[in-house]
GROMACS .gro file of C-alpha atoms in nm:
model
  213
    1GLY     CA    1  -9.073   0.808  -6.082
    2THR     CA    2  -8.919   0.867  -5.740
    3SER     CA    3  -8.794   1.213  -5.828
    4ALA     CA    4  -8.904   1.507  -6.040
    5PHE     CA    5  -8.585   1.466  -6.253
    6ALA     CA    6  -8.662   1.102  -6.330
    7GLU     CA    7  -8.991   1.220  -6.500
    8SER     CA    8  -8.827   1.490  -6.710
    9GLY     CA    9  -8.624   1.409  -7.025
   10PHE     CA   10  -8.546   1.411  -7.393
   11GLU     CA   11  -8.866   1.380  -7.629
   12PHE     CA   12  -8.875   1.271  -7.982
   13ILE     CA   13  -9.198   1.251  -8.186
   14LEU     CA   14  -9.238   1.131  -8.551
   15ASN     CA   15  -9.563   1.286  -8.675
   16VAL     CA   16  -9.786   1.228  -8.980
   17PRO     CA   17 -10.073   1.474  -9.025
   18LEU     CA   18 -10.342   1.385  -9.299
   19GLY     CA   19 -10.632   1.655  -9.359
   20ALA     CA   20 -10.785   1.934  -9.562
   21GLY     CA   21 -10.685   2.283  -9.643
   22ILE     CA   22 -10.972   2.518  -9.715
   23GLY     CA   23 -10.888   2.845  -9.900
   24MET     CA   24 -10.968   3.162  -9.730
   25PRO     CA   25 -10.927   3.455  -9.972
   26SER     CA   26 -10.876   3.812  -9.870
   27LYS     CA   27 -11.176   4.061  -9.837
   28ASN     CA   28 -11.072   4.228 -10.171
   29LEU     CA   29 -11.081   3.870 -10.345
   30LYS     CA   30 -11.411   3.789 -10.163
   31ASP     CA   31 -11.561   4.110 -10.292
   32ALA     CA   32 -11.444   4.018 -10.651
   33GLY     CA   33 -11.638   3.696 -10.624
   34VAL     CA   34 -11.357   3.459 -10.531
   35LYS     CA   35 -11.425   3.171 -10.299
   36GLY     CA   36 -11.208   2.917 -10.108
   37GLY     CA   37 -11.215   2.559 -10.213
   38ALA     CA   38 -11.083   2.243 -10.026
   39GLY     CA   39 -10.766   2.042 -10.102
   40PHE     CA   40 -10.560   1.785  -9.945
   41ASP     CA   41 -10.284   1.840  -9.694
   42ALA     CA   42 -10.028   1.585  -9.568
   43GLY     CA   43  -9.680   1.572  -9.433
   44VAL     CA   44  -9.438   1.412  -9.221
   45SER     CA   45  -9.230   1.579  -8.938
   46VAL     CA   46  -9.003   1.522  -8.655
   47GLN     CA   47  -9.067   1.705  -8.316
   48LEU     CA   48  -8.747   1.722  -8.086
   49GLY     CA   49  -8.703   1.869  -7.747
   50TYR     CA   50  -8.730   1.837  -7.382
   51MET     CA   51  -9.020   1.770  -7.149
   52ALA     CA   52  -8.996   1.923  -6.810
   53GLN     CA   53  -9.215   1.762  -6.527
   54VAL     CA   54  -9.405   2.021  -6.348
   55THR     CA   55  -9.610   1.822  -6.107
   56SER     CA   56  -9.695   1.473  -6.109
   57GLY     CA   57  -9.935   1.422  -6.434
   58PHE     CA   58  -9.826   1.755  -6.580
   59GLY     CA   59  -9.545   1.849  -6.789
   60ILE     CA   60  -9.426   2.111  -7.050
   61SER     CA   61  -9.269   2.035  -7.353
   62ALA     CA   62  -9.034   2.251  -7.559
   63LEU     CA   63  -9.015   2.120  -7.896
   64VAL     CA   64  -8.871   2.213  -8.245
   65GLU     CA   65  -9.047   2.090  -8.549
   66LEU     CA   66  -8.893   2.015  -8.871
   67GLY     CA   67  -9.005   1.811  -9.187
   68TYR     CA   68  -9.207   1.802  -9.509
   69ALA     CA   69  -9.533   1.956  -9.561
   70HIS     CA   70  -9.773   1.925  -9.857
   71ASP     CA   71 -10.042   2.204  -9.864
   72SER     CA   72 -10.329   2.326 -10.097
   73PHE     CA   73 -10.438   2.647 -10.185
   74VAL     CA   74 -10.775   2.640 -10.378
   75ALA     CA   75 -10.978   2.922 -10.505
   76LYS     CA   76 -11.308   2.895 -10.689
   77PHE     CA   77 -11.431   3.169 -10.930
   78GLY     CA   78 -11.792   3.210 -11.014
   79GLY     CA   79 -11.927   3.339 -11.335
   80ASP     CA   80 -11.902   3.700 -11.227
   81ALA     CA   81 -11.539   3.685 -11.137
   82THR     CA   82 -11.440   3.512 -11.464
   83GLU     CA   83 -11.639   3.750 -11.662
   84PHE     CA   84 -11.470   4.045 -11.476
   85LEU     CA   85 -11.109   3.882 -11.527
   86PHE     CA   86 -11.134   3.715 -11.867
   87GLY     CA   87 -11.462   3.867 -12.027
   88GLU     CA   88 -11.620   3.525 -12.027
   89ARG     CA   89 -11.857   3.355 -11.791
   90ALA     CA   90 -11.748   3.012 -11.667
   91ASP     CA   91 -11.686   2.838 -11.340
   92MET     CA   92 -11.314   2.836 -11.271
   93THR     CA   93 -11.103   2.648 -11.001
   94TYR     CA   94 -10.737   2.764 -10.932
   95GLY     CA   95 -10.524   2.545 -10.721
   96LEU     CA   96 -10.173   2.542 -10.581
   97GLU     CA   97 -10.027   2.235 -10.419
   98MET     CA   98  -9.712   2.304 -10.237
   99ASP     CA   99  -9.425   2.071 -10.119
  100SER     CA  100  -9.239   2.266  -9.851
  101PHE     CA  101  -8.970   2.231  -9.593
  102GLN     CA  102  -9.123   2.310  -9.252
  103LEU     CA  103  -8.946   2.467  -8.951
  104GLY     CA  104  -9.125   2.598  -8.638
  105LEU     CA  105  -9.157   2.559  -8.266
  106LEU     CA  106  -9.435   2.356  -8.093
  107PRO     CA  107  -9.454   2.394  -7.706
  108LYS     CA  108  -9.684   2.133  -7.561
  109PHE     CA  109  -9.871   2.096  -7.242
  110ASN     CA  110  -9.891   1.739  -7.125
  111ILE     CA  111 -10.168   1.649  -6.894
  112GLY     CA  112 -10.152   1.266  -6.811
  113ALA     CA  113 -10.154   1.099  -7.159
  114PHE     CA  114 -10.300   1.404  -7.335
  115ALA     CA  115 -10.087   1.671  -7.492
  116ILE     CA  116 -10.209   2.019  -7.623
  117GLY     CA  117  -9.953   2.193  -7.859
  118ILE     CA  118  -9.975   2.552  -7.972
  119GLY     CA  119  -9.689   2.681  -8.209
  120GLY     CA  120  -9.606   2.818  -8.554
  121GLY     CA  121  -9.325   2.872  -8.800
  122VAL     CA  122  -9.259   2.897  -9.158
  123LYS     CA  123  -9.277   2.668  -9.463
  124VAL     CA  124  -9.026   2.724  -9.753
  125PRO     CA  125  -9.181   2.612 -10.093
  126LEU     CA  126  -8.950   2.353 -10.276
  127GLY     CA  127  -9.172   2.268 -10.565
  128GLY     CA  128  -9.534   2.159 -10.644
  129LYS     CA  129  -9.828   2.182 -10.900
  130MET     CA  130 -10.052   2.445 -11.028
  131THR     CA  131 -10.385   2.338 -11.147
  132MET     CA  132 -10.654   2.552 -11.351
  133LYS     CA  133 -10.987   2.417 -11.424
  134VAL     CA  134 -11.226   2.619 -11.646
  135GLY     CA  135 -11.558   2.451 -11.705
  136ASP     CA  136 -11.464   2.092 -11.813
  137LEU     CA  137 -11.123   2.178 -11.932
  138LYS     CA  138 -10.826   2.096 -11.672
  139ASP     CA  139 -10.461   2.186 -11.698
  140SER     CA  140 -10.169   2.136 -11.456
  141ILE     CA  141  -9.822   2.273 -11.475
  142LYS     CA  142  -9.551   2.127 -11.245
  143LEU     CA  143  -9.356   2.388 -11.045
  144GLY     CA  144  -9.002   2.370 -10.985
  145ILE     CA  145  -8.818   2.533 -10.680
  146GLY     CA  146  -8.796   2.870 -10.852
  147ASP     CA  147  -9.147   2.874 -10.958
  148ALA     CA  148  -9.257   2.757 -10.619
  149LEU     CA  149  -9.083   3.036 -10.446
  150THR     CA  150  -9.214   3.302 -10.674
  151ALA     CA  151  -9.565   3.178 -10.648
  152PHE     CA  152  -9.574   3.345 -10.320
  153ASN     CA  153  -9.468   3.689 -10.222
  154PRO     CA  154  -9.275   3.706  -9.972
  155PRO     CA  155  -9.159   3.343 -10.087
  156VAL     CA  156  -9.248   3.175  -9.743
  157ILE     CA  157  -9.554   3.046  -9.601
  158GLY     CA  158  -9.618   3.127  -9.230
  159TYR     CA  159  -9.824   2.886  -9.015
  160VAL     CA  160  -9.982   2.846  -8.698
  161LYS     CA  161 -10.137   2.548  -8.541
  162ALA     CA  162 -10.295   2.372  -8.232
  163THR     CA  163 -10.259   1.996  -8.177
  164PHE     CA  164 -10.453   1.769  -7.956
  165ASP     CA  165 -10.283   1.424  -7.902
  166TYR     CA  166 -10.338   1.117  -7.691
  167SER     CA  167 -10.066   0.887  -7.631
  168ILE     CA  168 -10.090   0.503  -7.589
  169PHE     CA  169  -9.771   0.389  -7.400
  170PHE     CA  170  -9.628   0.065  -7.500
  171THR     CA  171  -9.339   0.091  -7.274
  172ASP     CA  172  -9.252   0.360  -7.009
  173ARG     CA  173  -9.079   0.568  -7.296
  174LEU     CA  174  -9.240   0.460  -7.625
  175ALA     CA  175  -9.596   0.555  -7.726
  176PHE     CA  176  -9.829   0.560  -8.020
  177ASN     CA  177  -9.991   0.902  -8.080
  178ILE     CA  178 -10.330   0.971  -8.218
  179GLY     CA  179 -10.477   1.319  -8.244
  180LEU     CA  180 -10.635   1.624  -8.430
  181TYR     CA  181 -10.475   1.926  -8.555
  182LEU     CA  182 -10.626   2.263  -8.647
  183GLY     CA  183 -10.403   2.528  -8.825
  184GLY     CA  184 -10.390   2.811  -9.062
  185ASP     CA  185 -10.132   2.871  -9.344
  186ILE     CA  186 -10.065   3.249  -9.408
  187ALA     CA  187  -9.958   3.328  -9.741
  188LYS     CA  188  -9.966   3.606 -10.015
  189VAL     CA  189 -10.048   3.437 -10.364
  190GLU     CA  190  -9.851   3.634 -10.627
  191MET     CA  191 -10.112   3.580 -10.902
  192PHE     CA  192 -10.372   3.753 -10.689
  193GLY     CA  193 -10.151   4.005 -10.541
  194GLU     CA  194 -10.337   3.943 -10.223
  195SER     CA  195 -10.323   3.727  -9.920
  196PHE     CA  196 -10.473   3.393  -9.964
  197ASN     CA  197 -10.470   3.190  -9.654
  198SER     CA  198 -10.568   2.847  -9.581
  199PHE     CA  199 -10.766   2.688  -9.274
  200ASP     CA  200 -10.621   2.356  -9.203
  201ILE     CA  201 -10.798   2.064  -9.024
  202GLY     CA  202 -10.716   1.688  -8.995
  203VAL     CA  203 -10.589   1.389  -8.789
  204GLU     CA  204 -10.237   1.308  -8.702
  205LEU     CA  205 -10.076   0.969  -8.617
  206GLY     CA  206  -9.737   0.944  -8.465
  207LEU     CA  207  -9.473   0.767  -8.253
  208LYS     CA  208  -9.339   0.920  -7.941
  209PHE     CA  209  -9.034   0.854  -7.753
  210GLY     CA  210  -9.006   1.029  -7.419
  211PRO     CA  211  -9.127   1.047  -7.056
  212ARG     CA  212  -9.489   1.029  -6.943
  213ALA     CA  213  -9.616   1.329  -6.781
   0.00000   0.00000   0.00000
């Protein structure tokens, strides 16, 4: 562009993350023999905001992110833990799958076609599924919005994340995004009365409308 102003502008990204959530029990839960398991994470979000050009090839984006998130919180209990809890030795898996409304901020640093984002916000559970597997027996219960909110105390999931994206531009303002994300869901699961967080990792694909850095 001929001026700094021409390279700044409105930015809109439609983003689809796909990955895994790995349970991270609190120290007390770990001491009781609880381990984290892995579950499936997905979602779709819209990132809206403004990119300000700082110098040629470098811009800073201020983005609001809102959308839908599907997150998993998986705990695995060994024989010692189930014997302590239920008086019987058996391997047990407890899983919460949550569908949430996500709202957060995601500032991004744009270096050429690369963008590094660091942000966070909250996810409000709207429903989901609770799964218990003991030995070979498995049972699932659907959770409505009331159950989903009471599954956590407080009834929201905090999150932080870092994103690393590469934009392939078709036109001056339209690009296909491909990247990676790392994150953490911060929650206190009511059943455990303890923090049971999740480490998230995966790929993300998106469509971006906005200026090049």
